[in-house]
Amino acid sequence: MYVSSLSEIRKIMGYRQCDGYEILLEVSKIPSGYKITGEVKGRVDDVELFSFPRPDKVLVNNWQSWGPARVITKEFKLDFPKELIQKFGFSASIMPEVYFNNLISDYFIASEEFVIGALKSQIGHVYFRLNDDNVSVHSRYFGKTFHEWTPIEPVVILNLAPDDGLFYYAELIAKENDIAFSSHNPIGWSSWYQYYLDYDYQKMVSDLDKSKELDLGYEVFQIDDAWEVDIGDWIPNEKFPSLKEMADKIASYGYKPGIWLAPFSISETSSVFKNHPDWLVKDEYGLPVVAYENWNKKIYALDTTHPEAIEWLRKLFITLKESGFDYFKIDFLFAGAIQGRRYAENTSPVEAYRNGLKVIREAVGDSFVLGCGAPLLPSVGFVDGMRIGADTAPYWDPNAPDIGYPNAYYALRNVITRAFMNNILWWNDPDCLMLRKEDTQINDAQRELYTLVSLFLDNMIIQSDNLSYEIDMKLWKLIKKYKTYGRRRFKIKGLIDGKYTITSCGVNGCDEVIIEELTIPQYMVSYDTPRVELKKIVEKRTDGRTFNYYEETHQ
Amino acid sequence: MMERRWNLLTGEWVMVSAFTQARPTNPTNFCPLCPGGDEFEGDYDLVSFDNRYPSMKLDAPEVESEGIYQKARSNGKCEVVVYTIDHESAMSMMPIHQIEKLIRMWADRYLDLAQNRFIKYVFIFENRGKEVGATLPHPHGQLYAFPFIPKRIEAKLQALAKYYDENGRCAVCDIVDSEVKFEKRIIYENESFIALVPFYARWPYEVHIYPKRHVSTIVELTNIERYHLSKALKVVTMKYDLLFKQAFPYMMMLFQAPVNDISYSHAFHFHIEFNPVKRDKDKIKWMASVETGTWAFINPKIPEEAAKELRNVEVEV
């Protein structure tokens, strides 16, 4: 149904009988907007809830971590290299057959006048199709049959510009899903953006030693890809000792041991692929579906509805945890949500994905879980941290294809456009800071701005450098100083026009960075000047009470 | 015993705590907040600590509902916020620099407590004087970190969100503009704040302090704004003390946006309310049946007159 203005949204209320299913929609008033709820019964593939006039400039969002969240105008054309569609189609979309033939935005869309977004993705996938003159709002259930009347994924329409509206939207999502996540936002180190696959135990020990020498103050030390025998065979290869030895070594430096894996990915060369073909998501002919290609291999998807696959997944994480790992970066998660046939037949890709995440969360308990390459909204409530942009890289290229490929520029763009999720849905992971001054094409301004934005937005701070290189210690000192201030409140102005003002407030006052032009980048920073400096000393008394002493320090 | 009980008649939480009842009445011969008292062996500057007699605790016991009666854990925090080591001082007598330090401590407490996801509202307040139930004269306030949004806060959020919906602007921003033009209810103004007897004052000498810039929490104030706020707090409390030439009893309350919940931060404007209970030098404005039972206040003092009296109290800071 078309509404000529969003103020007419009540017109969509009521019962509709569609091809194979029935739907009942309700619209209720909430502060600054409306909430659309409803129920559905029957076999449902794709429901168009309503459509409305398309504004010229909109902020559109991709479904998963690496995908772009960017402002586009009516002139915008999707420019995804054709040769990569086969390899990375499911990375770009949960429904590549729709994505590559239309312009779409997943979960939410915003303009200078409104924010419209889904509050949940537990069964279905809410997306927006940008047609020539209108935007249609869809809820996709991938052919699932609902035998009883079942609530649809609720959607809100907020009559607020995104600078305010997106933050309100995130709070509505958190409330709707009643989420909880770690109150601790860690600072640490990861191996990936220095060593990639060229990593071994000696290098790990060398950086552990160096980190103490430099007194970097990490809480987490996380080894990334390179330690495993194969994607799907999560046992250490010949370059590493046992899991327990690795974790014990990291813990002996006082750090929380962290490990990377891609739990829903199964490579064609792995023993899981050879021995358990029934554990994989299949196509209509019963053949395993290629989820993506990477490591010069075809990668298949674990069927997270298969009882044996679930038990394998559960044991995998229990083993990792028992070995001493307490921080899990789980990557390429979109593989768990590809379309296909699964053991539990009447399961949507979203439900299957959430089932996999639930198993992991149950296995690791309150360990820190960082989602990556992850469908955003279905992950809400299962992860403590979430990557919210493309991989960073030791280069800054505003002219590269904007398709979620490694690139520091696009990574930082998303850090800003998805900042509203931070500390409301999870801790945003801006991706690693590379603070080395050698073996990189990143210049001083790019490095400084990446660090400032991550700090000012109170994001996770994880460094990825060979610590034997010259490190920009001026920036690391700034990071350590900021961390002593505690948590922050921040605001962003300019999400639609692209000239960003980020104000970051904490006990030290309000600092500000104005980004005139992100591509170069061109920016100005102003630090608020504290008039009083207080040092906090926390005392735990024997009766269980906490005393927070604040004492003036003169600097 | 420590629990929350849901009032089916009003739709609000009531905190029931046996600890609170155990607290002592006004001690006369010693001060537990002075060094050498019950709480502190040695010196300090400012401190915020867990109340010995709380109605909420972070690790409050689990509870079970009874039939139609719903209960919930009182998993929050009650802290005593001590402003200074100087027993004889008060907000009105403290150096502005000390009030700035206090504001910074408030900001830290707000951010610190917000890290507990189940905390939904951090309410910072001060009861000054025995007329409002303060048990100790040593300059101090308190804070309650609630696991729910209290009823009156909810009412404020809804009213402010509704105004924003209807006007596309923050109500308090509009009030500030209007009061600056009208002038007659303003008792003090500086670059960043106005202090006024509000048009809708419920108490005879009620004063509100509003930041001129839209911020939803104290944390969002710049350092210079915090200095301006400390001046406003000092001036208002000095005027109160000089109005009847006595230590003026009041309830001071900071209203900030909720934490870990829907904050409506575009519509909610941080502010401070002073609710003083005196209507004259020796007369108390009691909060009795009408006020307590209906939340409807009858103010015997015309706000513009109260403002004039307070404006005319000359103070130098």
Short mmCIF file of C-alpha atoms in Angstrom, two decimals, chain A residues 292-504:
data_model
loop_
_atom_site.label_atom_id
_atom_site.label_comp_id
_atom_site.label_asym_id
_atom_site.label_seq_id
_atom_site.Cartn_x
_atom_site.Cartn_y
_atom_site.Cartn_z
CA TYR A 292 31.73 -17.70 -0.27
CA GLU A 293 35.24 -18.19 -1.58
CA ASN A 294 38.29 -17.25 0.46
CA TRP A 295 41.75 -18.66 1.33
CA ASN A 296 41.65 -19.85 -2.33
CA LYS A 297 38.98 -22.33 -1.32
CA LYS A 298 35.28 -22.82 -1.52
CA ILE A 299 33.67 -22.28 1.85
CA TYR A 300 30.41 -23.96 2.81
CA ALA A 301 27.97 -23.14 5.59
CA LEU A 302 27.36 -25.14 8.73
CA ASP A 303 23.71 -26.13 9.12
CA THR A 304 23.07 -24.82 12.61
CA THR A 305 19.77 -26.70 12.79
CA HIS A 306 21.40 -30.13 12.43
CA PRO A 307 21.57 -31.81 15.87
CA GLU A 308 25.05 -33.26 15.30
CA ALA A 309 26.41 -30.01 13.88
CA ILE A 310 25.02 -28.15 16.87
CA GLU A 311 26.70 -30.55 19.28
CA TRP A 312 29.97 -30.22 17.36
CA LEU A 313 29.68 -26.42 17.59
CA ARG A 314 28.89 -26.53 21.29
CA LYS A 315 31.84 -28.83 22.05
CA LEU A 316 34.17 -26.67 19.97
CA PHE A 317 33.46 -23.59 22.07
CA ILE A 318 33.46 -25.50 25.35
CA THR A 319 36.91 -26.87 24.44
CA LEU A 320 38.21 -23.41 23.56
CA LYS A 321 36.89 -22.00 26.80
CA GLU A 322 38.24 -24.90 28.85
CA SER A 323 41.63 -24.33 27.22
CA GLY A 324 41.65 -20.87 28.75
CA PHE A 325 40.28 -18.57 26.07
CA ASP A 326 37.90 -15.95 27.38
CA TYR A 327 37.46 -13.63 24.37
CA PHE A 328 36.10 -14.93 21.08
CA LYS A 329 36.22 -13.08 17.79
CA ILE A 330 33.73 -15.02 15.67
CA ASP A 331 33.98 -14.12 12.02
CA PHE A 332 32.31 -14.67 8.63
CA LEU A 333 29.11 -15.16 10.57
CA PHE A 334 26.91 -14.32 7.57
CA ALA A 335 27.60 -17.88 6.39
CA GLY A 336 25.19 -19.06 9.08
CA ALA A 337 22.36 -17.12 7.44
CA ILE A 338 22.62 -18.07 3.77
CA GLN A 339 19.51 -19.34 2.05
CA GLY A 340 19.23 -23.07 1.47
CA ARG A 341 17.84 -26.34 2.72
CA ARG A 342 18.46 -27.22 6.33
CA TYR A 343 17.84 -30.18 8.60
CA ALA A 344 14.97 -28.34 10.30
CA GLU A 345 12.98 -27.69 7.18
CA ASN A 346 10.64 -24.93 8.20
CA THR A 347 13.44 -22.69 9.53
CA SER A 348 14.22 -19.29 8.09
CA PRO A 349 17.89 -18.37 7.49
CA VAL A 350 17.57 -15.80 10.28
CA GLU A 351 16.26 -18.39 12.74
CA ALA A 352 19.04 -20.82 11.79
CA TYR A 353 21.65 -18.11 12.30
CA ARG A 354 20.30 -17.17 15.72
CA ASN A 355 20.22 -20.81 16.71
CA GLY A 356 23.96 -21.02 15.99
CA LEU A 357 24.70 -17.88 17.99
CA LYS A 358 22.61 -19.15 20.90
CA VAL A 359 24.66 -22.35 21.05
CA ILE A 360 27.92 -20.36 21.08
CA ARG A 361 26.66 -18.01 23.78
CA GLU A 362 25.52 -20.89 25.96
CA ALA A 363 28.89 -22.62 25.55
CA VAL A 364 31.08 -19.62 26.42
CA GLY A 365 28.88 -18.16 29.19
CA ASP A 366 29.95 -14.65 30.08
CA SER A 367 33.14 -14.61 28.00
CA PHE A 368 33.42 -11.62 25.66
CA VAL A 369 32.06 -12.42 22.20
CA LEU A 370 32.95 -10.14 19.28
CA GLY A 371 30.82 -10.60 16.18
CA CYS A 372 32.33 -9.95 12.76
CA GLY A 373 31.08 -10.36 9.23
CA ALA A 374 27.78 -10.66 11.03
CA PRO A 375 24.18 -9.89 10.11
CA LEU A 376 23.56 -6.95 12.44
CA LEU A 377 20.04 -7.10 13.80
CA PRO A 378 19.79 -10.91 14.29
CA SER A 379 22.97 -10.75 16.40
CA VAL A 380 21.48 -8.33 18.93
CA GLY A 381 21.58 -9.86 22.40
CA PHE A 382 24.15 -12.55 21.57
CA VAL A 383 27.35 -10.52 21.19
CA ASP A 384 29.21 -8.10 23.47
CA GLY A 385 31.07 -6.40 20.65
CA MET A 386 30.36 -6.01 16.95
CA ARG A 387 32.45 -4.94 13.99
CA ILE A 388 30.50 -2.21 12.26
CA GLY A 389 32.52 -1.64 9.10
CA ALA A 390 34.76 -3.11 6.47
CA ASP A 391 38.14 -4.48 7.52
CA THR A 392 40.63 -1.71 8.02
CA ALA A 393 43.85 -1.88 6.02
CA PRO A 394 47.27 -0.22 5.91
CA TYR A 395 45.96 2.02 3.10
CA TRP A 396 43.28 4.68 2.65
CA ASP A 397 41.53 4.56 -0.73
CA PRO A 398 38.36 6.63 -1.26
CA ASN A 399 38.24 5.49 -4.91
CA ALA A 400 38.07 1.75 -4.28
CA PRO A 401 34.78 -0.13 -4.75
CA ASP A 402 32.58 0.40 -1.69
CA ILE A 403 31.66 -3.27 -1.22
CA GLY A 404 33.02 -4.20 2.19
CA TYR A 405 36.56 -4.89 0.99
CA PRO A 406 39.46 -4.00 3.34
CA ASN A 407 40.05 -0.25 3.27
CA ALA A 408 40.76 2.11 6.17
CA TYR A 409 38.71 4.90 4.60
CA TYR A 410 35.48 2.88 4.25
CA ALA A 411 36.07 1.30 7.64
CA LEU A 412 36.20 4.72 9.29
CA ARG A 413 33.16 5.97 7.32
CA ASN A 414 31.07 3.20 8.89
CA VAL A 415 32.50 3.87 12.35
CA ILE A 416 30.71 7.22 12.07
CA THR A 417 27.54 6.19 10.24
CA ARG A 418 26.91 3.25 12.60
CA ALA A 419 28.14 5.01 15.75
CA PHE A 420 24.59 5.10 17.12
CA MET A 421 24.76 1.37 17.86
CA ASN A 422 27.64 1.73 20.32
CA ASN A 423 26.96 1.01 23.98
CA ILE A 424 23.27 0.56 23.18
CA LEU A 425 23.29 -2.67 21.15
CA TRP A 426 26.89 -3.74 21.89
CA TRP A 427 30.36 -2.18 21.93
CA ASN A 428 31.20 -1.03 18.42
CA ASP A 429 34.47 -2.45 17.11
CA PRO A 430 35.89 0.19 14.75
CA ASP A 431 38.43 -2.46 13.70
CA CYS A 432 42.02 -2.44 14.77
CA LEU A 433 44.13 0.65 15.12
CA MET A 434 47.40 0.36 13.24
CA LEU A 435 49.73 2.73 15.02
CA ARG A 436 52.95 1.68 13.36
CA LYS A 437 54.83 4.30 11.41
CA GLU A 438 56.53 1.82 9.06
CA ASP A 439 55.25 -0.97 6.84
CA THR A 440 52.10 1.04 6.16
CA GLN A 441 50.74 3.54 3.66
CA ILE A 442 48.60 5.23 6.29
CA ASN A 443 49.76 8.79 6.89
CA ASP A 444 49.86 10.67 10.20
CA ALA A 445 46.54 12.46 9.69
CA GLN A 446 44.69 9.28 8.72
CA ARG A 447 46.13 7.43 11.70
CA GLU A 448 45.30 10.27 14.08
CA LEU A 449 41.74 10.71 12.84
CA TYR A 450 41.01 6.96 13.00
CA THR A 451 42.26 6.91 16.59
CA LEU A 452 40.45 10.09 17.63
CA VAL A 453 37.11 9.01 16.18
CA SER A 454 37.36 5.55 17.78
CA LEU A 455 38.22 7.09 21.14
CA PHE A 456 35.71 9.92 21.01
CA LEU A 457 32.94 7.46 20.10
CA ASP A 458 33.92 5.24 23.04
CA ASN A 459 34.57 2.26 20.75
CA MET A 460 36.60 -0.86 21.40
CA ILE A 461 40.31 -0.14 21.11
CA ILE A 462 42.31 -3.04 19.69
CA GLN A 463 45.77 -2.47 18.24
CA SER A 464 47.31 -4.56 15.47
CA ASP A 465 51.02 -3.90 14.99
CA ASN A 466 54.32 -5.66 15.12
CA LEU A 467 55.45 -4.01 18.32
CA SER A 468 59.10 -4.11 17.24
CA TYR A 469 58.23 -1.41 14.70
CA GLU A 470 58.15 2.27 15.55
CA ILE A 471 54.74 2.81 17.13
CA ASP A 472 53.02 6.21 17.32
CA MET A 473 53.32 6.44 21.10
CA LYS A 474 51.82 9.92 21.13
CA LEU A 475 48.52 8.36 20.07
CA TRP A 476 48.85 5.42 22.46
CA LYS A 477 49.41 7.86 25.33
CA LEU A 478 46.24 9.66 24.30
CA ILE A 479 44.38 6.32 24.32
CA LYS A 480 45.63 5.46 27.81
CA LYS A 481 44.76 8.93 29.08
CA TYR A 482 41.24 8.69 27.63
CA LYS A 483 40.71 5.30 29.19
CA THR A 484 41.31 6.81 32.64
CA TYR A 485 38.32 9.13 32.08
CA GLY A 486 35.87 6.23 32.11
CA ARG A 487 32.84 5.96 29.85
CA ARG A 488 31.68 8.72 27.51
CA ARG A 489 28.56 10.29 26.01
CA PHE A 490 28.83 11.36 22.39
CA LYS A 491 26.83 13.04 19.65
CA ILE A 492 27.27 13.25 15.91
CA LYS A 493 25.96 16.03 13.70
CA GLY A 494 25.98 15.85 9.92
CA LEU A 495 25.16 12.22 9.18
CA ILE A 496 23.31 13.16 6.01
CA ASP A 497 25.49 16.00 4.71
CA GLY A 498 28.79 14.19 5.45
CA LYS A 499 30.44 17.07 7.31
CA TYR A 500 30.61 15.49 10.71
CA THR A 501 30.89 17.10 14.13
CA ILE A 502 31.59 14.56 16.83
CA THR A 503 31.25 15.79 20.40
CA SER A 504 32.57 13.44 23.03
#
